[in-house]
mmCIF file of C-alpha atoms in Angstrom:
data_model
loop_
_atom_site.group_PDB
_atom_site.id
_atom_site.type_symbol
_atom_site.label_atom_id
_atom_site.label_comp_id
_atom_site.label_asym_id
_atom_site.label_seq_id
_atom_site.Cartn_x
_atom_site.Cartn_y
_atom_site.Cartn_z
ATOM 1 C CA UNK L 229 -4.814 27.579 52.503
ATOM 2 C CA UNK L 230 -5.267 29.958 49.601
ATOM 3 C CA UNK L 231 -2.468 29.681 47.072
ATOM 4 C CA UNK L 232 -1.092 32.932 45.713
ATOM 5 C CA UNK L 233 0.921 32.581 42.506
ATOM 6 C CA UNK L 234 3.505 35.324 42.066
ATOM 7 C CA UNK L 235 5.637 35.971 38.994
ATOM 8 C CA UNK L 236 9.153 35.078 40.127
ATOM 9 C CA UNK L 237 12.108 33.699 38.258
ATOM 10 C CA UNK L 238 12.627 30.288 39.933
ATOM 11 C CA UNK L 239 14.836 28.149 37.781
ATOM 12 C CA UNK L 240 13.873 24.916 39.528
ATOM 13 C CA UNK L 241 10.503 25.810 40.991
ATOM 14 C CA UNK L 242 7.813 23.216 41.642
ATOM 15 C CA UNK L 243 4.331 23.438 43.061
ATOM 16 C CA UNK L 244 3.142 20.765 45.473
ATOM 17 C CA UNK L 245 -0.639 20.289 45.361
ATOM 18 C CA UNK L 246 -2.355 18.142 47.998
ATOM 19 C CA UNK L 247 -5.588 16.195 47.781
ATOM 20 C CA UNK L 248 -7.511 19.012 49.453
ATOM 21 C CA UNK L 249 -6.430 21.513 46.784
ATOM 22 C CA UNK L 250 -3.942 23.396 48.924
ATOM 23 C CA UNK L 251 -0.513 23.958 47.498
ATOM 24 C CA UNK L 252 2.980 25.115 48.223
ATOM 25 C CA UNK L 253 5.588 26.515 45.875
ATOM 26 C CA UNK L 254 8.956 24.846 46.317
ATOM 27 C CA UNK L 255 12.370 25.957 45.138
ATOM 28 C CA UNK L 256 14.363 22.764 45.602
ATOM 29 C CA UNK L 257 16.920 20.758 43.691
ATOM 30 C CA UNK L 258 16.389 17.374 42.089
ATOM 31 C CA UNK L 259 17.803 15.468 45.052
ATOM 32 C CA UNK L 260 15.155 16.891 47.349
ATOM 33 C CA UNK L 261 12.470 15.891 44.847
ATOM 34 C CA UNK L 262 13.919 12.374 44.640
ATOM 35 C CA UNK L 263 13.775 12.001 48.417
ATOM 36 C CA UNK L 264 10.327 13.539 48.666
ATOM 37 C CA UNK L 265 8.546 11.222 46.218
ATOM 38 C CA UNK L 266 11.020 8.302 46.206
ATOM 39 C CA UNK L 267 11.739 8.488 42.499
ATOM 40 C CA UNK L 268 14.816 7.387 40.578
ATOM 41 C CA UNK L 269 17.105 9.941 38.981
ATOM 42 C CA UNK L 270 16.543 8.434 35.527
ATOM 43 C CA UNK L 271 12.804 9.100 35.856
ATOM 44 C CA UNK L 272 13.346 12.630 37.109
ATOM 45 C CA UNK L 273 15.724 13.284 34.221
ATOM 46 C CA UNK L 274 12.781 12.795 31.842
ATOM 47 C CA UNK L 275 11.261 15.991 33.254
ATOM 48 C CA UNK L 276 14.342 18.105 32.622
ATOM 49 C CA UNK L 277 13.286 20.883 30.191
ATOM 50 C CA UNK L 278 16.879 21.198 28.944
ATOM 51 C CA UNK L 279 16.860 17.613 27.677
ATOM 52 C CA UNK L 280 14.822 16.516 24.698
ATOM 53 C CA UNK L 281 12.882 13.484 25.893
ATOM 54 C CA UNK L 282 9.790 12.169 24.100
ATOM 55 C CA UNK L 283 6.345 12.415 25.619
ATOM 56 C CA UNK L 284 5.838 9.783 28.287
ATOM 57 C CA UNK L 285 3.333 8.547 30.867
ATOM 58 C CA UNK L 286 5.269 6.215 33.144
ATOM 59 C CA UNK L 287 3.820 4.206 36.024
ATOM 60 C CA UNK L 288 6.269 3.476 38.815
ATOM 61 C CA UNK L 289 5.909 1.824 42.195
ATOM 62 C CA UNK L 290 4.611 4.909 43.988
ATOM 63 C CA UNK L 291 4.383 7.644 41.368
ATOM 64 C CA UNK L 292 3.260 8.472 37.852
ATOM 65 C CA UNK L 293 5.768 10.450 35.808
ATOM 66 C CA UNK L 294 4.227 12.764 33.209
ATOM 67 C CA UNK L 295 6.140 14.417 30.402
ATOM 68 C CA UNK L 296 3.569 15.904 28.037
ATOM 69 C CA UNK L 297 4.973 18.851 26.108
ATOM 70 C CA UNK L 298 5.216 21.695 28.635
ATOM 71 C CA UNK L 299 3.408 19.679 31.335
ATOM 72 C CA UNK L 300 6.033 17.996 33.496
ATOM 73 C CA UNK L 301 4.565 16.482 36.639
ATOM 74 C CA UNK L 302 4.955 13.768 39.254
ATOM 75 C CA UNK L 303 1.717 12.301 40.595
ATOM 76 C CA UNK L 304 1.478 10.273 43.787
ATOM 77 C CA UNK L 305 -1.567 8.806 45.495
ATOM 78 C CA UNK L 306 -1.849 11.919 47.676
ATOM 79 C CA UNK L 307 -0.069 14.815 45.909
ATOM 80 C CA UNK L 308 0.890 16.339 42.575
ATOM 81 C CA UNK L 309 4.250 17.938 41.869
ATOM 82 C CA UNK L 310 4.122 20.250 38.849
ATOM 83 C CA UNK L 311 7.213 21.887 37.387
ATOM 84 C CA UNK L 312 7.503 25.604 36.515
ATOM 85 C CA UNK L 313 4.170 26.759 38.028
ATOM 86 C CA UNK L 314 4.862 30.374 37.028
ATOM 87 C CA UNK L 315 4.800 29.582 33.327
ATOM 88 C CA UNK L 316 1.858 31.144 31.498
ATOM 89 C CA UNK L 317 0.826 27.763 30.102
ATOM 90 C CA UNK L 318 1.051 26.060 33.509
ATOM 91 C CA UNK L 319 -0.902 28.565 35.626
ATOM 92 C CA UNK L 320 -4.313 27.509 34.172
ATOM 93 C CA UNK L 321 -3.448 23.864 34.853
ATOM 94 C CA UNK L 322 -2.608 24.661 38.466
ATOM 95 C CA UNK L 323 -5.938 26.457 38.904
ATOM 96 C CA UNK L 324 -7.818 23.559 37.316
ATOM 97 C CA UNK L 325 -6.059 21.048 39.559
ATOM 98 C CA UNK L 326 -6.962 23.078 42.627
ATOM 99 C CA UNK L 327 -10.572 23.192 41.494
ATOM 100 C CA UNK L 328 -10.991 19.526 40.646
ATOM 101 C CA UNK L 329 -8.748 17.655 43.036
ATOM 102 C CA UNK L 330 -10.723 18.138 46.312
ATOM 103 C CA UNK L 331 -13.546 15.666 46.857
ATOM 104 C CA UNK L 332 -17.042 16.928 47.591
ATOM 105 C CA UNK L 333 -18.615 16.326 51.008
ATOM 106 C CA UNK L 334 -22.185 16.337 52.244
ATOM 107 C CA UNK L 335 -25.360 14.272 52.064
ATOM 108 C CA UNK L 336 -26.790 15.882 48.966
ATOM 109 C CA UNK L 337 -27.285 13.978 45.726
ATOM 110 C CA UNK L 338 -23.875 13.653 44.005
ATOM 111 C CA UNK L 339 -23.508 15.727 40.891
ATOM 112 C CA UNK L 340 -21.529 14.860 37.772
ATOM 113 C CA UNK L 341 -18.488 16.554 39.303
ATOM 114 C CA UNK L 342 -18.988 14.565 42.533
ATOM 115 C CA UNK L 343 -19.150 11.317 40.602
ATOM 116 C CA UNK L 344 -15.978 12.370 38.828
ATOM 117 C CA UNK L 345 -14.370 12.878 42.241
ATOM 118 C CA UNK L 346 -14.957 9.174 43.011
ATOM 119 C CA UNK L 347 -12.045 8.460 40.673
ATOM 120 C CA UNK L 348 -8.756 7.821 42.465
ATOM 121 C CA UNK L 349 -6.754 10.938 43.128
ATOM 122 C CA UNK L 350 -4.063 10.050 40.607
ATOM 123 C CA UNK L 351 -6.651 9.579 37.844
ATOM 124 C CA UNK L 352 -8.222 12.974 38.506
ATOM 125 C CA UNK L 353 -4.814 14.592 38.304
ATOM 126 C CA UNK L 354 -3.948 12.618 35.170
ATOM 127 C CA UNK L 355 -7.248 13.639 33.591
ATOM 128 C CA UNK L 356 -6.533 17.345 34.166
ATOM 129 C CA UNK L 357 -3.106 16.977 32.558
ATOM 130 C CA UNK L 358 -4.452 15.079 29.546
ATOM 131 C CA UNK L 359 -7.305 17.529 29.096
ATOM 132 C CA UNK L 360 -4.892 20.461 29.263
ATOM 133 C CA UNK L 361 -2.446 19.047 26.713
ATOM 134 C CA UNK L 362 -5.212 17.987 24.308
ATOM 135 C CA UNK L 363 -6.833 21.431 24.536
ATOM 136 C CA UNK L 364 -3.445 23.124 24.088
ATOM 137 C CA UNK L 365 -2.594 21.169 20.942
ATOM 138 C CA UNK L 366 -6.093 21.583 19.541
ATOM 139 C CA UNK L 367 -5.889 25.355 20.073
ATOM 140 C CA UNK L 368 -2.527 25.466 18.263
ATOM 141 C CA UNK L 369 -4.082 23.468 15.423
ATOM 142 C CA UNK L 370 -7.022 25.861 15.121
ATOM 143 C CA UNK L 371 -4.634 28.839 15.032
ATOM 144 C CA UNK L 372 -2.637 27.151 12.292
ATOM 145 C CA UNK L 373 -5.773 26.391 10.276
ATOM 146 C CA UNK L 374 -6.970 29.981 10.641
ATOM 147 C CA UNK L 375 -3.708 31.261 9.177
ATOM 148 C CA UNK L 376 -3.068 28.501 6.623
ATOM 149 C CA UNK L 377 -6.297 28.250 4.635
ATOM 150 C CA UNK L 378 -6.478 31.971 3.642
ATOM 151 C CA UNK L 379 -2.760 31.923 2.789
ATOM 152 C CA UNK L 380 -3.211 28.890 0.542
ATOM 153 C CA UNK L 381 -6.215 30.440 -1.190
ATOM 154 C CA UNK L 382 -4.265 33.652 -1.758
ATOM 155 C CA UNK L 383 -1.377 31.669 -3.207
ATOM 156 C CA UNK L 384 -3.622 29.936 -5.727
ATOM 157 C CA UNK L 385 -4.951 33.293 -6.903
ATOM 158 C CA UNK L 386 -1.544 34.998 -7.049
ATOM 159 C CA UNK L 387 1.754 33.158 -7.147
ATOM 160 C CA UNK L 388 4.392 35.442 -5.694
ATOM 161 C CA UNK L 389 7.564 35.151 -3.646
ATOM 162 C CA UNK L 390 5.839 36.654 -0.625
ATOM 163 C CA UNK L 391 2.957 34.173 -0.728
ATOM 164 C CA UNK L 392 5.281 31.242 -1.359
ATOM 165 C CA UNK L 393 7.467 32.168 1.616
ATOM 166 C CA UNK L 394 4.390 32.578 3.817
ATOM 167 C CA UNK L 395 3.079 29.133 2.896
ATOM 168 C CA UNK L 396 6.532 27.615 3.385
ATOM 169 C CA UNK L 397 6.655 28.892 6.975
ATOM 170 C CA UNK L 398 3.135 27.626 7.656
ATOM 171 C CA UNK L 399 4.015 24.202 6.265
ATOM 172 C CA UNK L 400 7.070 24.011 8.520
ATOM 173 C CA UNK L 401 4.953 24.963 11.529
ATOM 174 C CA UNK L 402 2.381 22.334 10.578
ATOM 175 C CA UNK L 403 5.054 19.626 10.310
ATOM 176 C CA UNK L 404 6.432 20.461 13.755
ATOM 177 C CA UNK L 405 2.966 20.520 15.313
ATOM 178 C CA UNK L 406 2.040 17.228 13.636
ATOM 179 C CA UNK L 407 5.112 15.575 15.135
ATOM 180 C CA UNK L 408 4.183 16.863 18.583
ATOM 181 C CA UNK L 409 0.611 15.604 18.327
ATOM 182 C CA UNK L 410 1.812 12.288 16.908
ATOM 183 C CA UNK L 411 4.078 11.731 19.911
ATOM 184 C CA UNK L 412 1.188 12.239 22.351
ATOM 185 C CA UNK L 413 -1.032 9.959 20.293
ATOM 186 C CA UNK L 414 1.593 7.207 20.131
ATOM 187 C CA UNK L 415 2.156 7.359 23.878
ATOM 188 C CA UNK L 416 -1.571 7.027 24.590
ATOM 189 C CA UNK L 417 -1.893 4.209 22.072
ATOM 190 C CA UNK L 418 1.027 2.284 23.570
ATOM 191 C CA UNK L 419 -0.467 2.733 27.026
ATOM 192 C CA UNK L 420 -3.895 1.523 25.894
ATOM 193 C CA UNK L 421 -2.370 -1.535 24.247
ATOM 194 C CA UNK L 422 -0.712 -2.748 27.458
ATOM 195 C CA UNK L 423 -2.899 -3.631 30.439
ATOM 196 C CA UNK L 424 0.147 -4.043 32.684
ATOM 197 C CA UNK L 425 1.270 -0.487 31.992
ATOM 198 C CA UNK L 426 -2.213 0.794 32.778
ATOM 199 C CA UNK L 427 -2.322 -1.277 35.961
ATOM 200 C CA UNK L 428 0.921 0.366 37.080
ATOM 201 C CA UNK L 429 -0.951 3.693 37.169
ATOM 202 C CA UNK L 430 -3.341 2.472 39.923
ATOM 203 C CA UNK L 431 -1.367 4.041 42.756
ATOM 204 C CA UNK L 432 -4.252 4.112 45.256
ATOM 205 C CA UNK L 433 -4.994 0.452 44.683
ATOM 206 C CA UNK L 434 -1.356 -0.510 45.127
ATOM 207 C CA UNK L 435 -1.186 1.578 48.303
ATOM 208 C CA UNK L 436 -4.341 -0.087 49.632
ATOM 209 C CA UNK L 437 -2.963 -3.553 48.916
ATOM 210 C CA UNK L 438 0.277 -2.696 50.702
ATOM 211 C CA UNK L 439 -1.612 -1.587 53.819
ATOM 212 C CA UNK L 440 -3.993 -4.576 53.751
ATOM 213 C CA UNK L 441 -3.066 -7.602 55.982
ATOM 214 C CA UNK L 442 -4.204 -9.967 53.240
ATOM 215 C CA UNK L 443 -2.250 -8.211 50.553
ATOM 216 C CA UNK L 444 0.028 -11.212 50.141
ATOM 217 C CA UNK L 445 -2.905 -13.384 48.986
ATOM 218 C CA UNK L 446 -4.940 -12.915 45.876
ATOM 219 C CA UNK L 447 -2.714 -10.151 44.590
ATOM 220 C CA UNK L 448 -3.826 -8.935 41.178
ATOM 221 C CA UNK L 449 -1.664 -9.243 38.122
ATOM 222 C CA UNK L 450 -0.666 -5.607 38.120
ATOM 223 C CA UNK L 451 1.163 -6.219 41.399
ATOM 224 C CA UNK L 452 2.895 -9.275 39.998
ATOM 225 C CA UNK L 453 4.190 -7.205 37.119
ATOM 226 C CA UNK L 454 5.831 -4.502 39.219
ATOM 227 C CA UNK L 455 8.386 -2.619 37.128
ATOM 228 C CA UNK L 456 10.914 -2.787 39.992
ATOM 229 C CA UNK L 457 11.953 -6.413 40.660
ATOM 230 C CA UNK L 458 13.636 -5.415 43.936
ATOM 231 C CA UNK L 459 10.586 -3.685 45.409
ATOM 232 C CA UNK L 460 8.689 -5.049 48.416
ATOM 233 C CA UNK L 461 5.569 -5.258 46.287
ATOM 234 C CA UNK L 462 7.263 -7.497 43.771
ATOM 235 C CA UNK L 463 8.828 -9.774 46.403
ATOM 236 C CA UNK L 464 5.624 -10.253 48.391
ATOM 237 C CA UNK L 465 3.609 -10.850 45.216
ATOM 238 C CA UNK L 466 6.176 -13.275 43.855
ATOM 239 C CA UNK L 467 6.190 -15.256 47.097
ATOM 240 C CA UNK L 468 2.441 -15.777 46.978
ATOM 241 C CA UNK L 469 2.150 -16.517 43.273
ATOM 242 C CA UNK L 470 1.662 -20.249 43.768
ATOM 243 C CA UNK L 471 -1.273 -19.857 46.141
ATOM 244 C CA UNK L 472 -2.875 -16.651 44.869
ATOM 245 C CA UNK L 473 -5.869 -16.524 42.581
ATOM 246 C CA UNK L 474 -5.061 -15.026 39.201
ATOM 247 C CA UNK L 475 -7.288 -11.993 38.706
ATOM 248 C CA UNK L 476 -7.525 -10.127 35.402
ATOM 249 C CA UNK L 477 -6.377 -6.544 35.338
ATOM 250 C CA UNK L 478 -9.320 -4.313 36.173
ATOM 251 C CA UNK L 479 -8.310 -1.330 34.114
ATOM 252 C CA UNK L 480 -11.655 -0.511 32.551
ATOM 253 C CA UNK L 481 -12.036 2.901 34.237
ATOM 254 C CA UNK L 482 -8.569 4.037 33.251
ATOM 255 C CA UNK L 483 -8.993 2.599 29.764
ATOM 256 C CA UNK L 484 -12.193 4.605 29.240
ATOM 257 C CA UNK L 485 -10.419 7.744 30.495
ATOM 258 C CA UNK L 486 -7.458 7.275 28.174
ATOM 259 C CA UNK L 487 -9.687 6.286 25.267
ATOM 260 C CA UNK L 488 -11.602 9.568 25.537
ATOM 261 C CA UNK L 489 -8.458 11.675 25.242
ATOM 262 C CA UNK L 490 -6.983 9.355 22.635
ATOM 263 C CA UNK L 491 -10.061 10.063 20.521
ATOM 264 C CA UNK L 492 -9.619 13.813 21.099
ATOM 265 C CA UNK L 493 -5.949 13.804 20.123
ATOM 266 C CA UNK L 494 -6.803 11.605 17.143
ATOM 267 C CA UNK L 495 -9.285 14.269 16.018
ATOM 268 C CA UNK L 496 -6.578 16.936 16.293
ATOM 269 C CA UNK L 497 -4.242 14.762 14.234
ATOM 270 C CA UNK L 498 -6.965 14.301 11.619
ATOM 271 C CA UNK L 499 -7.312 18.089 11.346
ATOM 272 C CA UNK L 500 -3.595 18.383 10.704
ATOM 273 C CA UNK L 501 -3.693 15.573 8.150
ATOM 274 C CA UNK L 502 -6.568 17.323 6.376
ATOM 275 C CA UNK L 503 -4.547 20.529 6.348
ATOM 276 C CA UNK L 504 -1.547 18.625 4.976
ATOM 277 C CA UNK L 505 -3.688 17.182 2.177
ATOM 278 C CA UNK L 506 -4.973 20.678 1.373
ATOM 279 C CA UNK L 507 -1.402 21.949 1.203
ATOM 280 C CA UNK L 508 -0.395 19.040 -1.036
ATOM 281 C CA UNK L 509 -3.366 19.709 -3.330
ATOM 282 C CA UNK L 510 -2.424 23.376 -3.460
ATOM 283 C CA UNK L 511 1.160 22.479 -4.344
ATOM 284 C CA UNK L 512 -0.074 20.207 -7.128
ATOM 285 C CA UNK L 513 -2.295 22.982 -8.435
ATOM 286 C CA UNK L 514 0.595 25.465 -8.313
ATOM 287 C CA UNK L 515 2.848 23.015 -10.160
ATOM 288 C CA UNK L 516 0.187 22.568 -12.845
ATOM 289 C CA UNK L 517 -0.084 26.336 -13.209
ATOM 290 C CA UNK L 518 3.685 26.698 -13.460
ATOM 291 C CA UNK L 519 3.871 23.915 -16.058
ATOM 292 C CA UNK L 520 1.153 25.646 -18.062
ATOM 293 C CA UNK L 521 3.024 28.949 -17.948
ATOM 294 C CA UNK L 522 6.216 27.175 -18.916
ATOM 295 C CA UNK L 523 4.491 25.622 -21.919
ATOM 296 C CA UNK L 524 3.144 29.004 -22.948
ATOM 297 C CA UNK L 525 6.649 30.453 -22.787
ATOM 298 C CA UNK L 526 7.953 27.604 -24.946
ATOM 299 C CA UNK L 527 5.210 28.282 -27.527
ATOM 300 C CA UNK L 528 6.032 31.980 -27.519
ATOM 301 C CA UNK L 529 9.714 31.160 -27.977
ATOM 302 C CA UNK L 530 8.822 28.924 -30.956
ATOM 303 C CA UNK L 531 6.782 31.693 -32.616
ATOM 304 C CA UNK L 532 9.526 34.255 -32.055
ATOM 305 C CA UNK L 533 12.205 31.926 -33.399
ATOM 306 C CA UNK L 534 10.127 31.109 -36.501
ATOM 307 C CA UNK L 535 9.428 34.791 -37.146
ATOM 308 C CA UNK L 536 13.130 35.611 -36.746
ATOM 309 C CA UNK L 537 14.091 32.988 -39.352
ATOM 310 C CA UNK L 538 11.513 34.291 -41.825
ATOM 311 C CA UNK L 539 12.565 37.919 -41.331
ATOM 312 C CA UNK L 540 16.187 36.887 -41.780
ATOM 313 C CA UNK L 541 15.366 35.474 -45.220
ATOM 314 C CA UNK L 542 13.478 38.654 -46.106
ATOM 315 C CA UNK L 543 16.429 40.758 -44.890
ATOM 316 C CA UNK L 544 18.813 38.647 -46.959
ATOM 317 C CA UNK L 545 16.907 39.464 -50.164
ATOM 318 C CA UNK L 546 16.903 43.163 -49.315
ATOM 319 C CA UNK L 547 20.624 43.038 -48.517
ATOM 320 C CA UNK L 548 21.448 41.406 -51.865
ATOM 321 C CA UNK L 549 19.515 43.957 -53.892
ATOM 322 C CA UNK L 550 20.837 46.802 -51.794
ATOM 323 C CA UNK L 551 24.475 46.142 -52.640
ATOM 324 C CA UNK L 552 26.269 49.025 -54.389
ATOM 325 C CA UNK L 553 27.100 46.977 -57.506
ATOM 326 C CA UNK L 554 26.185 48.261 -60.971
ATOM 327 C CA UNK L 555 23.675 45.972 -62.768
ATOM 328 C CA UNK L 556 22.653 46.744 -66.356
ATOM 329 C CA UNK L 557 19.231 45.120 -65.937
ATOM 330 C CA UNK L 558 18.277 47.770 -63.363
ATOM 331 C CA UNK L 559 18.250 50.443 -66.022
ATOM 332 C CA UNK L 560 14.696 51.113 -67.121
ATOM 333 C CA UNK L 561 13.259 48.437 -64.796
ATOM 334 C CA UNK L 562 12.289 50.498 -61.722
ATOM 335 C CA UNK L 563 9.123 48.458 -61.179
ATOM 336 C CA UNK L 564 11.248 45.463 -60.125
ATOM 337 C CA UNK L 565 11.695 46.960 -56.640
ATOM 338 C CA UNK L 566 7.998 46.679 -55.992
ATOM 339 C CA UNK L 567 7.849 43.041 -57.071
ATOM 340 C CA UNK L 568 10.920 42.039 -55.069
ATOM 341 C CA UNK L 569 9.459 43.559 -51.921
ATOM 342 C CA UNK L 570 6.069 41.905 -52.445
ATOM 343 C CA UNK L 571 7.399 38.470 -53.377
ATOM 344 C CA UNK L 572 9.944 38.514 -50.511
ATOM 345 C CA UNK L 573 7.229 39.345 -47.987
ATOM 346 C CA UNK L 574 4.903 36.649 -49.364
ATOM 347 C CA UNK L 575 7.617 33.992 -49.235
ATOM 348 C CA UNK L 576 8.559 34.921 -45.656
ATOM 349 C CA UNK L 577 4.918 34.906 -44.506
ATOM 350 C CA UNK L 578 4.258 31.559 -46.219
ATOM 351 C CA UNK L 579 7.307 30.046 -44.564
ATOM 352 C CA UNK L 580 6.157 31.306 -41.123
ATOM 353 C CA UNK L 581 2.645 29.883 -41.587
ATOM 354 C CA UNK L 582 4.085 26.566 -42.732
ATOM 355 C CA UNK L 583 6.206 26.285 -39.580
ATOM 356 C CA UNK L 584 3.249 27.122 -37.303
ATOM 357 C CA UNK L 585 0.959 24.666 -39.112
ATOM 358 C CA UNK L 586 3.538 21.893 -38.822
ATOM 359 C CA UNK L 587 4.019 22.604 -35.094
ATOM 360 C CA UNK L 588 0.262 22.436 -34.420
ATOM 361 C CA UNK L 589 -0.120 19.272 -36.474
ATOM 362 C CA UNK L 590 2.595 17.603 -34.379
ATOM 363 C CA UNK L 591 1.040 18.884 -31.132
ATOM 364 C CA UNK L 592 3.976 21.109 -30.286
ATOM 365 C CA UNK L 593 1.731 24.139 -29.693
ATOM 366 C CA UNK L 594 -1.894 24.546 -28.727
ATOM 367 C CA UNK L 595 -4.607 25.029 -31.294
#
């Protein structure tokens, strides 16, 4: 069945994708979803876009709950439920799921895509989601780098309020994006560090063991560590613990899958850290420039203050001799005006040079 995606405003819309790639758009409430996939309300609440829950990849008895940024999905061993399929960021993911979920048939030599299809259904769906979120965050990082580096270079060449405000906004955007990438990285790292959590994601294997007559014997460890102690899986595994052979968790395939995307998200985080270091270096450079300008202003203030003091002394001499008081020694001694002016100027200039020389000798101003 060909799926036609139409732009409609469905507040609680989901898309149900089957193993064969066909899909159906559903407009149902959370109770219908809970009955459909047998999921607890607390797990479904994680996918509520109105609530701020951290990124999570949770393995439950029959489903995998995904909350990765805008990707909110429930994966079973046969189907994928994806929230808000009409969103512009979700439509490409839906198309990619439809392209990669169906298995190839025929007798021809299997291609790389066919070998990829040998993965369990839930792993193929999980891989599409991880690839989409890693590509999304990497694209946002590249956009931020494209805008940030020229802005930082412009700020170093010209410090202005406009450039400072532009860099401030870019730094805030970088901090928010770094936190988002860090959450995805931490979730993948925690999942890789716990084999039991990875084993909980093997839905097809758990389903096969449930349908097998000998499922009560030789149950692997990931069945013994079921997250729901009241489940049938847990009870049957617990009853046969004494006689079953302990088998190590075979999570190598999933570990390699998660490791690949962990490396990709780690590379995105490294880009952001490099950008942060560049911003910090730019801030240090700007602070050095501002300190240099501040020192130059202090030196200018020192020169102006020294010159004002010297001119004040010179003005004092002129004020004294300019008083309207009769002096007998002024009669017949008109040449004294010339000498007073010359000597007053020389004394003021000498005093100014002495202050500047003293300041340079003490390192108060540059040479």
